[in-house]
Amino acid sequence: MNFSEVFKLSNQLCKFSPDGKYLASCVQYRLVVREVNSLQILRLYTCLDQVQHVEWSADSLFILCAMYKRGLVQVWSLEQPEWHCRIDEGSAGLVASCWSPDGRHVLNTTEFHLRVTVWSLCTKSVSYIKYPKACPQGITFSRDGRYLALAERRDCKDYVSIFVCSDWQLLRHFDTDTQDLAGIEWAPNGCVLAAWDTCLEYKVLLYSLDGRLLAAYCAYEWSLGIKAVAWSPSSQFLAVGSYDGKVGEGAPRGEPGGRAWLAGVPSGLTCHPPPGAHPQPRDLEGSH
C-alpha cells in the first residue's frame, strides 16, 4: 500500500468528485482541487471567508463552497477558472446549502428554516419554497432527478410537498400521519416515498407520488424510534435501524428483537404522475 504526502485540511472538508477524477479540499478560505492520479494541484480558488461546507455538482463541473457565518455561497467552475458565482442570502442567513441533481441550481436553507431559496446558475432566476421543516433529512430528490420532496411544518402539523425540478412548481401537497416528522427518503424507482417519525415513536409510512398512504409499519410498541432508513436497490425492501441498541432482524409482523428490520414494500406499484395532476404553483412565490 502506498501513501501520499500529508497535506493541510480544515474542518475535515475533503470531497472526491462524482466522476472520481478530482479531489477537493479546503484550507481556511482556500479551495484546492487536485487530480486524483497524481495529487497535483489543478485549481486553486480563494473564497471570501472560511469555508464550512463544500459540495461537487453531479457532473463534476462545479464546486459549491458555503460560508454559513456570512450567509454566502460561492460556486466555482472547473472548466472555466475565471467564471464564478456569488450568492448572498443577506439578513435571511444561511444554515444549509446543496446542489440540485442537474448541477445548475443551488438550494439554500435560510436561518430558522423560514424558506428554501432556489438559485439558477443559468437564468439567474430565484424561487422561494416556504415552510421547510428543521429535521435531519427534510429534503430528498428522486433518483432520476425529476422530483424534490420537502418535509414541512405548518400550524403544528407535518406535511410533504413534491416539486417538479424542471420548473420548481408544486406537484403534490399532503399531510403525514406523524407526530414529529424526522425524515423522508425516495425509493430508487421514484414510486414510493418513505417517511418516519420522531425518535420517540417507531413508525414508518410509505406514500405514493400522489400522496396516498400505501403502508404503515411499526416494529413494536413502547420502543425507541428510528435512527436510519435505507432502500434496497430494487425498491422492494426497506431496512430500518432503531435506537434500541440491539442487533438482529425483525419481521414485518412486529415481533421485538432487533435493531435492524426489513419491511416488504407492497407489490404491484406503478410509477407514473398522479392522474389528472398538473404542476401548479403553491407556496412557491415565483421567480424574479
PDB file of C-alpha atoms in Angstrom:
ATOM      1  CA  MET A   1       0.000   0.000   0.000  1.00  0.00           C
ATOM      2  CA  ASN A   2       1.339   3.407  -0.989  1.00  0.00           C
ATOM      3  CA  PHE A   3       0.689   6.638   0.890  1.00  0.00           C
ATOM      4  CA  SER A   4       0.802  10.187  -0.417  1.00  0.00           C
ATOM      5  CA  GLU A   5       2.370  13.137   1.298  1.00  0.00           C
ATOM      6  CA  VAL A   6       0.325  14.777   4.024  1.00  0.00           C
ATOM      7  CA  PHE A   7      -1.445  17.992   3.028  1.00  0.00           C
ATOM      8  CA  LYS A   8      -3.306  20.526   5.138  1.00  0.00           C
ATOM      9  CA  LEU A   9      -7.039  20.387   5.696  1.00  0.00           C
ATOM     10  CA  SER A  10      -9.657  22.453   7.568  1.00  0.00           C
ATOM     11  CA  ASN A  11     -12.897  21.233   9.147  1.00  0.00           C
ATOM     12  CA  GLN A  12     -12.482  17.796   7.533  1.00  0.00           C
ATOM     13  CA  LEU A  13     -13.578  19.298   4.206  1.00  0.00           C
ATOM     14  CA  CYS A  14     -12.312  16.856   1.604  1.00  0.00           C
ATOM     15  CA  LYS A  15     -14.524  15.520  -1.209  1.00  0.00           C
ATOM     16  CA  PHE A  16     -13.934  13.368  -4.279  1.00  0.00           C
ATOM     17  CA  SER A  17     -15.730  14.454  -7.437  1.00  0.00           C
ATOM     18  CA  PRO A  18     -18.586  12.147  -8.553  1.00  0.00           C
ATOM     19  CA  ASP A  19     -16.595  11.044 -11.608  1.00  0.00           C
ATOM     20  CA  GLY A  20     -13.655  10.117  -9.368  1.00  0.00           C
ATOM     21  CA  LYS A  21     -11.121  12.255 -11.239  1.00  0.00           C
ATOM     22  CA  TYR A  22     -10.633  15.109  -8.762  1.00  0.00           C
ATOM     23  CA  LEU A  23     -10.206  15.731  -5.060  1.00  0.00           C
ATOM     24  CA  ALA A  24     -11.366  18.999  -3.480  1.00  0.00           C
ATOM     25  CA  SER A  25     -10.084  20.121  -0.085  1.00  0.00           C
ATOM     26  CA  CYS A  26     -10.342  23.329   1.911  1.00  0.00           C
ATOM     27  CA  VAL A  27      -7.728  25.120   3.989  1.00  0.00           C
ATOM     28  CA  GLN A  28      -9.352  28.050   5.773  1.00  0.00           C
ATOM     29  CA  TYR A  29     -10.634  30.238   2.928  1.00  0.00           C
ATOM     30  CA  ARG A  30      -8.824  28.440   0.100  1.00  0.00           C
ATOM     31  CA  LEU A  31     -10.292  25.703  -2.087  1.00  0.00           C
ATOM     32  CA  VAL A  32      -7.747  23.319  -3.585  1.00  0.00           C
ATOM     33  CA  VAL A  33      -8.616  20.917  -6.418  1.00  0.00           C
ATOM     34  CA  ARG A  34      -6.205  18.069  -7.149  1.00  0.00           C
ATOM     35  CA  GLU A  35      -6.056  15.374  -9.796  1.00  0.00           C
ATOM     36  CA  VAL A  36      -6.639  12.018  -8.145  1.00  0.00           C
ATOM     37  CA  ASN A  37      -3.979  10.085 -10.048  1.00  0.00           C
ATOM     38  CA  SER A  38      -1.076  12.422  -9.307  1.00  0.00           C
ATOM     39  CA  LEU A  39      -2.479  14.571  -6.467  1.00  0.00           C
ATOM     40  CA  GLN A  40      -1.031  17.561  -8.293  1.00  0.00           C
ATOM     41  CA  ILE A  41      -2.883  20.848  -7.746  1.00  0.00           C
ATOM     42  CA  LEU A  42      -5.139  21.563 -10.725  1.00  0.00           C
ATOM     43  CA  ARG A  43      -7.066  24.610  -9.475  1.00  0.00           C
ATOM     44  CA  LEU A  44      -6.697  26.987  -6.536  1.00  0.00           C
ATOM     45  CA  TYR A  45      -9.605  29.239  -5.585  1.00  0.00           C
ATOM     46  CA  THR A  46      -9.811  31.951  -2.932  1.00  0.00           C
ATOM     47  CA  CYS A  47     -13.125  32.342  -1.099  1.00  0.00           C
ATOM     48  CA  LEU A  48     -14.364  35.389   0.790  1.00  0.00           C
ATOM     49  CA  ASP A  49     -14.254  33.691   4.194  1.00  0.00           C
ATOM     50  CA  GLN A  50     -13.531  30.382   5.868  1.00  0.00           C
ATOM     51  CA  VAL A  51     -15.374  27.576   4.099  1.00  0.00           C
ATOM     52  CA  GLN A  52     -17.741  25.479   6.212  1.00  0.00           C
ATOM     53  CA  HIS A  53     -19.233  23.232   3.540  1.00  0.00           C
ATOM     54  CA  VAL A  54     -18.057  22.048   0.130  1.00  0.00           C
ATOM     55  CA  GLU A  55     -20.003  20.008  -2.428  1.00  0.00           C
ATOM     56  CA  TRP A  56     -19.495  18.892  -6.027  1.00  0.00           C
ATOM     57  CA  SER A  57     -22.193  19.147  -8.671  1.00  0.00           C
ATOM     58  CA  ALA A  58     -23.383  15.807 -10.063  1.00  0.00           C
ATOM     59  CA  ASP A  59     -21.484  16.296 -13.337  1.00  0.00           C
ATOM     60  CA  SER A  60     -18.233  17.258 -11.531  1.00  0.00           C
ATOM     61  CA  LEU A  61     -18.053  20.593 -13.392  1.00  0.00           C
ATOM     62  CA  PHE A  62     -18.837  22.934 -10.487  1.00  0.00           C
ATOM     63  CA  ILE A  63     -17.930  23.176  -6.808  1.00  0.00           C
ATOM     64  CA  LEU A  64     -20.057  24.832  -4.146  1.00  0.00           C
ATOM     65  CA  CYS A  65     -18.451  26.479  -1.111  1.00  0.00           C
ATOM     66  CA  ALA A  66     -20.747  27.635   1.688  1.00  0.00           C
ATOM     67  CA  MET A  67     -19.807  30.161   4.362  1.00  0.00           C
ATOM     68  CA  TYR A  68     -22.706  29.913   6.799  1.00  0.00           C
ATOM     69  CA  LYS A  69     -21.489  32.576   9.215  1.00  0.00           C
ATOM     70  CA  ARG A  70     -21.623  35.215   6.482  1.00  0.00           C
ATOM     71  CA  GLY A  71     -24.643  33.831   4.644  1.00  0.00           C
ATOM     72  CA  LEU A  72     -22.581  33.376   1.476  1.00  0.00           C
ATOM     73  CA  VAL A  73     -22.210  30.687  -1.167  1.00  0.00           C
ATOM     74  CA  GLN A  74     -19.574  30.758  -3.891  1.00  0.00           C
ATOM     75  CA  VAL A  75     -19.686  28.475  -6.913  1.00  0.00           C
ATOM     76  CA  TRP A  76     -16.554  27.745  -8.942  1.00  0.00           C
ATOM     77  CA  SER A  77     -16.189  26.245 -12.404  1.00  0.00           C
ATOM     78  CA  LEU A  78     -13.578  23.594 -13.055  1.00  0.00           C
ATOM     79  CA  GLU A  79     -13.535  24.104 -16.834  1.00  0.00           C
ATOM     80  CA  GLN A  80     -13.606  27.915 -16.727  1.00  0.00           C
ATOM     81  CA  PRO A  81     -11.488  29.106 -13.772  1.00  0.00           C
ATOM     82  CA  GLU A  82     -12.276  32.761 -14.497  1.00  0.00           C
ATOM     83  CA  TRP A  83     -16.017  32.152 -14.022  1.00  0.00           C
ATOM     84  CA  HIS A  84     -17.525  32.167 -10.556  1.00  0.00           C
ATOM     85  CA  CYS A  85     -20.857  32.867  -8.891  1.00  0.00           C
ATOM     86  CA  ARG A  86     -21.538  34.534  -5.568  1.00  0.00           C
ATOM     87  CA  ILE A  87     -24.844  34.037  -3.733  1.00  0.00           C
ATOM     88  CA  ASP A  88     -25.604  36.289  -0.770  1.00  0.00           C
ATOM     89  CA  GLU A  89     -28.625  35.452   1.389  1.00  0.00           C
ATOM     90  CA  GLY A  90     -28.230  38.729   3.283  1.00  0.00           C
ATOM     91  CA  SER A  91     -30.156  39.175   6.516  1.00  0.00           C
ATOM     92  CA  ALA A  92     -32.041  35.898   5.976  1.00  0.00           C
ATOM     93  CA  GLY A  93     -28.890  34.000   6.911  1.00  0.00           C
ATOM     94  CA  LEU A  94     -27.841  30.535   5.834  1.00  0.00           C
ATOM     95  CA  VAL A  95     -27.828  27.149   7.590  1.00  0.00           C
ATOM     96  CA  ALA A  96     -27.612  24.658   4.692  1.00  0.00           C
ATOM     97  CA  SER A  97     -26.738  24.575   1.002  1.00  0.00           C
ATOM     98  CA  CYS A  98     -26.886  21.819  -1.608  1.00  0.00           C
ATOM     99  CA  TRP A  99     -26.991  21.122  -5.341  1.00  0.00           C
ATOM    100  CA  SER A 100     -29.987  20.080  -7.371  1.00  0.00           C
ATOM    101  CA  PRO A 101     -29.482  16.870  -9.400  1.00  0.00           C
ATOM    102  CA  ASP A 102     -28.942  18.796 -12.651  1.00  0.00           C
ATOM    103  CA  GLY A 103     -25.990  20.681 -11.154  1.00  0.00           C
ATOM    104  CA  ARG A 104     -27.335  24.031 -12.343  1.00  0.00           C
ATOM    105  CA  HIS A 105     -29.384  25.070  -9.310  1.00  0.00           C
ATOM    106  CA  VAL A 106     -28.327  25.751  -5.718  1.00  0.00           C
ATOM    107  CA  LEU A 107     -30.772  25.245  -2.850  1.00  0.00           C
ATOM    108  CA  ASN A 108     -30.118  27.368   0.244  1.00  0.00           C
ATOM    109  CA  THR A 109     -31.963  26.980   3.533  1.00  0.00           C
ATOM    110  CA  THR A 110     -32.194  30.234   5.484  1.00  0.00           C
ATOM    111  CA  GLU A 111     -31.867  30.676   9.232  1.00  0.00           C
ATOM    112  CA  PHE A 112     -34.738  29.405  11.392  1.00  0.00           C
ATOM    113  CA  HIS A 113     -35.830  27.368   8.330  1.00  0.00           C
ATOM    114  CA  LEU A 114     -38.028  30.183   7.087  1.00  0.00           C
ATOM    115  CA  ARG A 115     -37.638  29.155   3.444  1.00  0.00           C
ATOM    116  CA  VAL A 116     -35.579  27.333   0.835  1.00  0.00           C
ATOM    117  CA  THR A 117     -34.172  29.585  -1.885  1.00  0.00           C
ATOM    118  CA  VAL A 118     -33.569  28.038  -5.312  1.00  0.00           C
ATOM    119  CA  TRP A 119     -30.927  29.879  -7.352  1.00  0.00           C
ATOM    120  CA  SER A 120     -30.464  29.162 -11.059  1.00  0.00           C
ATOM    121  CA  LEU A 121     -26.912  29.450 -12.398  1.00  0.00           C
ATOM    122  CA  CYS A 122     -28.165  29.567 -15.997  1.00  0.00           C
ATOM    123  CA  THR A 123     -31.047  32.064 -15.923  1.00  0.00           C
ATOM    124  CA  LYS A 124     -30.102  33.872 -12.683  1.00  0.00           C
ATOM    125  CA  SER A 125     -33.703  33.432 -11.532  1.00  0.00           C
ATOM    126  CA  VAL A 126     -34.628  32.938  -7.875  1.00  0.00           C
ATOM    127  CA  SER A 127     -37.516  30.882  -6.478  1.00  0.00           C
ATOM    128  CA  TYR A 128     -38.701  30.522  -2.893  1.00  0.00           C
ATOM    129  CA  ILE A 129     -40.205  27.497  -1.150  1.00  0.00           C
ATOM    130  CA  LYS A 130     -41.806  28.183   2.225  1.00  0.00           C
ATOM    131  CA  TYR A 131     -42.179  26.187   5.435  1.00  0.00           C
ATOM    132  CA  PRO A 132     -39.224  23.754   5.300  1.00  0.00           C
ATOM    133  CA  LYS A 133     -39.056  21.704   8.465  1.00  0.00           C
ATOM    134  CA  ALA A 134     -35.924  21.619  10.593  1.00  0.00           C
ATOM    135  CA  CYS A 135     -35.321  17.868  10.618  1.00  0.00           C
ATOM    136  CA  PRO A 136     -32.264  15.704   9.906  1.00  0.00           C
ATOM    137  CA  GLN A 137     -33.437  14.594   6.449  1.00  0.00           C
ATOM    138  CA  GLY A 138     -36.072  17.025   5.243  1.00  0.00           C
ATOM    139  CA  ILE A 139     -35.017  17.388   1.588  1.00  0.00           C
ATOM    140  CA  THR A 140     -34.676  14.468  -0.817  1.00  0.00           C
ATOM    141  CA  PHE A 141     -34.520  14.149  -4.603  1.00  0.00           C
ATOM    142  CA  SER A 142     -35.797  11.224  -6.629  1.00  0.00           C
ATOM    143  CA  ARG A 143     -33.082   9.079  -8.197  1.00  0.00           C
ATOM    144  CA  ASP A 144     -33.885  10.305 -11.727  1.00  0.00           C
ATOM    145  CA  GLY A 145     -33.719  13.944 -10.587  1.00  0.00           C
ATOM    146  CA  ARG A 146     -37.276  14.748 -11.663  1.00  0.00           C
ATOM    147  CA  TYR A 147     -38.834  15.417  -8.267  1.00  0.00           C
ATOM    148  CA  LEU A 148     -37.985  17.100  -4.982  1.00  0.00           C
ATOM    149  CA  ALA A 149     -39.745  16.051  -1.782  1.00  0.00           C
ATOM    150  CA  LEU A 150     -39.699  18.565   1.073  1.00  0.00           C
ATOM    151  CA  ALA A 151     -40.753  17.977   4.682  1.00  0.00           C
ATOM    152  CA  GLU A 152     -42.810  20.899   6.000  1.00  0.00           C
ATOM    153  CA  ARG A 153     -44.249  22.075   9.297  1.00  0.00           C
ATOM    154  CA  ARG A 154     -47.349  24.287   9.292  1.00  0.00           C
ATOM    155  CA  ASP A 155     -49.708  25.042  12.149  1.00  0.00           C
ATOM    156  CA  CYS A 156     -48.168  22.299  14.326  1.00  0.00           C
ATOM    157  CA  LYS A 157     -48.788  19.704  11.605  1.00  0.00           C
ATOM    158  CA  ASP A 158     -46.395  17.771   9.347  1.00  0.00           C
ATOM    159  CA  TYR A 159     -46.712  17.882   5.562  1.00  0.00           C
ATOM    160  CA  VAL A 160     -44.778  16.798   2.486  1.00  0.00           C
ATOM    161  CA  SER A 161     -44.649  18.806  -0.732  1.00  0.00           C
ATOM    162  CA  ILE A 162     -43.438  17.337  -4.014  1.00  0.00           C
ATOM    163  CA  PHE A 163     -41.989  19.739  -6.595  1.00  0.00           C
ATOM    164  CA  VAL A 164     -41.049  19.265 -10.242  1.00  0.00           C
ATOM    165  CA  CYS A 165     -37.350  20.059 -10.560  1.00  0.00           C
ATOM    166  CA  SER A 166     -37.622  21.323 -14.144  1.00  0.00           C
ATOM    167  CA  ASP A 167     -39.559  24.450 -13.119  1.00  0.00           C
ATOM    168  CA  TRP A 168     -39.816  24.142  -9.294  1.00  0.00           C
ATOM    169  CA  GLN A 169     -43.602  24.151  -9.345  1.00  0.00           C
ATOM    170  CA  LEU A 170     -45.702  22.229  -6.862  1.00  0.00           C
ATOM    171  CA  LEU A 171     -46.973  18.813  -7.970  1.00  0.00           C
ATOM    172  CA  ARG A 172     -48.493  17.448  -4.763  1.00  0.00           C
ATOM    173  CA  HIS A 173     -49.003  18.551  -1.165  1.00  0.00           C
ATOM    174  CA  PHE A 174     -50.263  16.208   1.565  1.00  0.00           C
ATOM    175  CA  ASP A 175     -50.159  15.755   5.330  1.00  0.00           C
ATOM    176  CA  THR A 176     -48.388  12.861   7.048  1.00  0.00           C
ATOM    177  CA  ASP A 177     -49.615  10.733   9.919  1.00  0.00           C
ATOM    178  CA  THR A 178     -46.685  11.659  12.164  1.00  0.00           C
ATOM    179  CA  GLN A 179     -46.270  13.416  15.486  1.00  0.00           C
ATOM    180  CA  ASP A 180     -42.913  14.931  14.578  1.00  0.00           C
ATOM    181  CA  LEU A 181     -41.659  14.012  11.105  1.00  0.00           C
ATOM    182  CA  ALA A 182     -37.945  13.166  11.294  1.00  0.00           C
ATOM    183  CA  GLY A 183     -37.060  12.359   7.688  1.00  0.00           C
ATOM    184  CA  ILE A 184     -38.119  11.328   4.193  1.00  0.00           C
ATOM    185  CA  GLU A 185     -36.424   9.199   1.528  1.00  0.00           C
ATOM    186  CA  TRP A 186     -37.337   8.303  -2.063  1.00  0.00           C
ATOM    187  CA  ALA A 187     -37.261   4.703  -3.236  1.00  0.00           C
ATOM    188  CA  PRO A 188     -34.723   4.190  -6.052  1.00  0.00           C
ATOM    189  CA  ASN A 189     -37.529   3.712  -8.600  1.00  0.00           C
ATOM    190  CA  GLY A 190     -39.149   7.017  -7.609  1.00  0.00           C
ATOM    191  CA  CYS A 191     -42.551   5.416  -6.991  1.00  0.00           C
ATOM    192  CA  VAL A 192     -42.613   5.424  -3.190  1.00  0.00           C
ATOM    193  CA  LEU A 193     -41.634   7.963  -0.555  1.00  0.00           C
ATOM    194  CA  ALA A 194     -40.749   6.706   2.928  1.00  0.00           C
ATOM    195  CA  ALA A 195     -41.419   8.978   5.915  1.00  0.00           C
ATOM    196  CA  TRP A 196     -40.564   8.218   9.529  1.00  0.00           C
ATOM    197  CA  ASP A 197     -41.491   9.703  12.872  1.00  0.00           C
ATOM    198  CA  THR A 198     -39.576  11.152  15.804  1.00  0.00           C
ATOM    199  CA  CYS A 199     -37.050   9.129  17.815  1.00  0.00           C
ATOM    200  CA  LEU A 200     -39.756   8.542  20.450  1.00  0.00           C
ATOM    201  CA  GLU A 201     -42.242   7.000  18.020  1.00  0.00           C
ATOM    202  CA  TYR A 202     -41.392   3.913  15.962  1.00  0.00           C
ATOM    203  CA  LYS A 203     -43.341   4.441  12.752  1.00  0.00           C
ATOM    204  CA  VAL A 204     -42.537   4.222   9.038  1.00  0.00           C
ATOM    205  CA  LEU A 205     -45.046   5.404   6.444  1.00  0.00           C
ATOM    206  CA  LEU A 206     -44.937   4.709   2.708  1.00  0.00           C
ATOM    207  CA  TYR A 207     -46.610   7.192   0.362  1.00  0.00           C
ATOM    208  CA  SER A 208     -47.211   7.150  -3.375  1.00  0.00           C
ATOM    209  CA  LEU A 209     -46.317  10.033  -5.646  1.00  0.00           C
ATOM    210  CA  ASP A 210     -49.864  11.402  -5.412  1.00  0.00           C
ATOM    211  CA  GLY A 211     -49.869  11.356  -1.601  1.00  0.00           C
ATOM    212  CA  ARG A 212     -51.778   8.121  -0.952  1.00  0.00           C
ATOM    213  CA  LEU A 213     -50.730   6.156   2.130  1.00  0.00           C
ATOM    214  CA  LEU A 214     -49.624   2.754   0.835  1.00  0.00           C
ATOM    215  CA  ALA A 215     -48.464   1.172   4.080  1.00  0.00           C
ATOM    216  CA  ALA A 216     -47.630   1.920   7.703  1.00  0.00           C
ATOM    217  CA  TYR A 217     -45.087  -0.113   9.653  1.00  0.00           C
ATOM    218  CA  CYS A 218     -44.351  -0.306  13.369  1.00  0.00           C
ATOM    219  CA  ALA A 219     -41.914  -2.980  14.543  1.00  0.00           C
ATOM    220  CA  TYR A 220     -43.158  -2.961  18.115  1.00  0.00           C
ATOM    221  CA  GLU A 221     -44.687  -0.652  20.702  1.00  0.00           C
ATOM    222  CA  TRP A 222     -43.030   1.143  23.602  1.00  0.00           C
ATOM    223  CA  SER A 223     -39.652   1.374  21.953  1.00  0.00           C
ATOM    224  CA  LEU A 224     -37.183   3.989  20.887  1.00  0.00           C
ATOM    225  CA  GLY A 225     -37.665   5.340  17.401  1.00  0.00           C
ATOM    226  CA  ILE A 226     -35.931   5.134  14.059  1.00  0.00           C
ATOM    227  CA  LYS A 227     -32.306   6.137  13.561  1.00  0.00           C
ATOM    228  CA  ALA A 228     -31.648   5.236   9.921  1.00  0.00           C
ATOM    229  CA  VAL A 229     -33.564   4.124   6.837  1.00  0.00           C
ATOM    230  CA  ALA A 230     -32.189   2.615   3.619  1.00  0.00           C
ATOM    231  CA  TRP A 231     -33.900   1.294   0.493  1.00  0.00           C
ATOM    232  CA  SER A 232     -32.780  -1.823  -1.349  1.00  0.00           C
ATOM    233  CA  PRO A 233     -31.624  -1.184  -4.953  1.00  0.00           C
ATOM    234  CA  SER A 234     -34.747  -2.953  -6.257  1.00  0.00           C
ATOM    235  CA  SER A 235     -37.061  -0.694  -4.162  1.00  0.00           C
ATOM    236  CA  GLN A 236     -38.793  -3.839  -2.836  1.00  0.00           C
ATOM    237  CA  PHE A 237     -37.393  -3.712   0.690  1.00  0.00           C
ATOM    238  CA  LEU A 238     -36.744  -1.053   3.293  1.00  0.00           C
ATOM    239  CA  ALA A 239     -34.139  -1.543   6.014  1.00  0.00           C
ATOM    240  CA  VAL A 240     -34.886   0.334   9.244  1.00  0.00           C
ATOM    241  CA  GLY A 241     -32.468   0.859  12.129  1.00  0.00           C
ATOM    242  CA  SER A 242     -33.695   1.967  15.552  1.00  0.00           C
ATOM    243  CA  TYR A 243     -32.237   3.475  18.721  1.00  0.00           C
ATOM    244  CA  ASP A 244     -32.896   0.473  20.990  1.00  0.00           C
ATOM    245  CA  GLY A 245     -29.263  -0.674  20.933  1.00  0.00           C
ATOM    246  CA  LYS A 246     -29.998  -4.276  19.917  1.00  0.00           C
ATOM    247  CA  VAL A 247     -28.722  -6.064  16.840  1.00  0.00           C
ATOM    248  CA  GLY A 248     -30.831  -8.582  14.971  1.00  0.00           C
ATOM    249  CA  GLU A 249     -33.623  -8.922  12.471  1.00  0.00           C
ATOM    250  CA  GLY A 250     -37.340  -8.491  12.791  1.00  0.00           C
ATOM    251  CA  ALA A 251     -40.294  -9.418  10.635  1.00  0.00           C
ATOM    252  CA  PRO A 252     -42.983  -7.019   9.414  1.00  0.00           C
ATOM    253  CA  ARG A 253     -45.420  -8.590  11.903  1.00  0.00           C
ATOM    254  CA  GLY A 254     -43.706  -6.553  14.586  1.00  0.00           C
ATOM    255  CA  GLU A 255     -42.096  -9.012  16.987  1.00  0.00           C
ATOM    256  CA  PRO A 256     -39.311  -7.368  19.015  1.00  0.00           C
ATOM    257  CA  GLY A 257     -35.735  -8.481  18.981  1.00  0.00           C
ATOM    258  CA  GLY A 258     -33.541  -6.411  16.781  1.00  0.00           C
ATOM    259  CA  ARG A 259     -32.243  -3.065  15.708  1.00  0.00           C
ATOM    260  CA  ALA A 260     -32.374  -3.932  12.006  1.00  0.00           C
ATOM    261  CA  TRP A 261     -35.778  -4.568  10.494  1.00  0.00           C
ATOM    262  CA  LEU A 262     -36.672  -5.428   6.919  1.00  0.00           C
ATOM    263  CA  ALA A 263     -40.130  -4.415   5.777  1.00  0.00           C
ATOM    264  CA  GLY A 264     -41.593  -5.586   2.494  1.00  0.00           C
ATOM    265  CA  VAL A 265     -42.968  -2.886   0.212  1.00  0.00           C
ATOM    266  CA  PRO A 266     -46.432  -3.505  -1.315  1.00  0.00           C
ATOM    267  CA  SER A 267     -46.173  -5.107  -4.744  1.00  0.00           C
ATOM    268  CA  GLY A 268     -47.980  -4.003  -7.877  1.00  0.00           C
ATOM    269  CA  LEU A 269     -46.843  -0.398  -7.690  1.00  0.00           C
ATOM    270  CA  THR A 270     -46.588   1.524 -10.933  1.00  0.00           C
ATOM    271  CA  CYS A 271     -44.582   4.669 -11.308  1.00  0.00           C
ATOM    272  CA  HIS A 272     -46.405   7.490 -13.066  1.00  0.00           C
ATOM    273  CA  PRO A 273     -47.582  11.043 -12.274  1.00  0.00           C
ATOM    274  CA  PRO A 274     -50.839  11.337 -10.323  1.00  0.00           C
ATOM    275  CA  PRO A 275     -53.893  11.040 -12.615  1.00  0.00           C
ATOM    276  CA  GLY A 276     -55.153  14.437 -13.650  1.00  0.00           C
ATOM    277  CA  ALA A 277     -52.439  16.191 -11.692  1.00  0.00           C
ATOM    278  CA  HIS A 278     -50.620  19.055 -13.306  1.00  0.00           C
ATOM    279  CA  PRO A 279     -47.857  21.081 -11.693  1.00  0.00           C
ATOM    280  CA  GLN A 280     -49.341  24.160 -10.110  1.00  0.00           C
ATOM    281  CA  PRO A 281     -47.755  26.946  -8.089  1.00  0.00           C
ATOM    282  CA  ARG A 282     -48.329  26.770  -4.350  1.00  0.00           C
ATOM    283  CA  ASP A 283     -46.116  28.200  -1.683  1.00  0.00           C
ATOM    284  CA  LEU A 284     -43.651  28.866  -4.464  1.00  0.00           C
ATOM    285  CA  GLU A 285     -43.529  32.614  -4.651  1.00  0.00           C
ATOM    286  CA  GLY A 286     -42.122  32.604  -8.172  1.00  0.00           C
ATOM    287  CA  SER A 287     -39.040  33.847  -9.941  1.00  0.00           C
ATOM    288  CA  HIS A 288     -37.730  37.328 -10.361  1.00  0.00           C
TER     289      HIS A 288
END
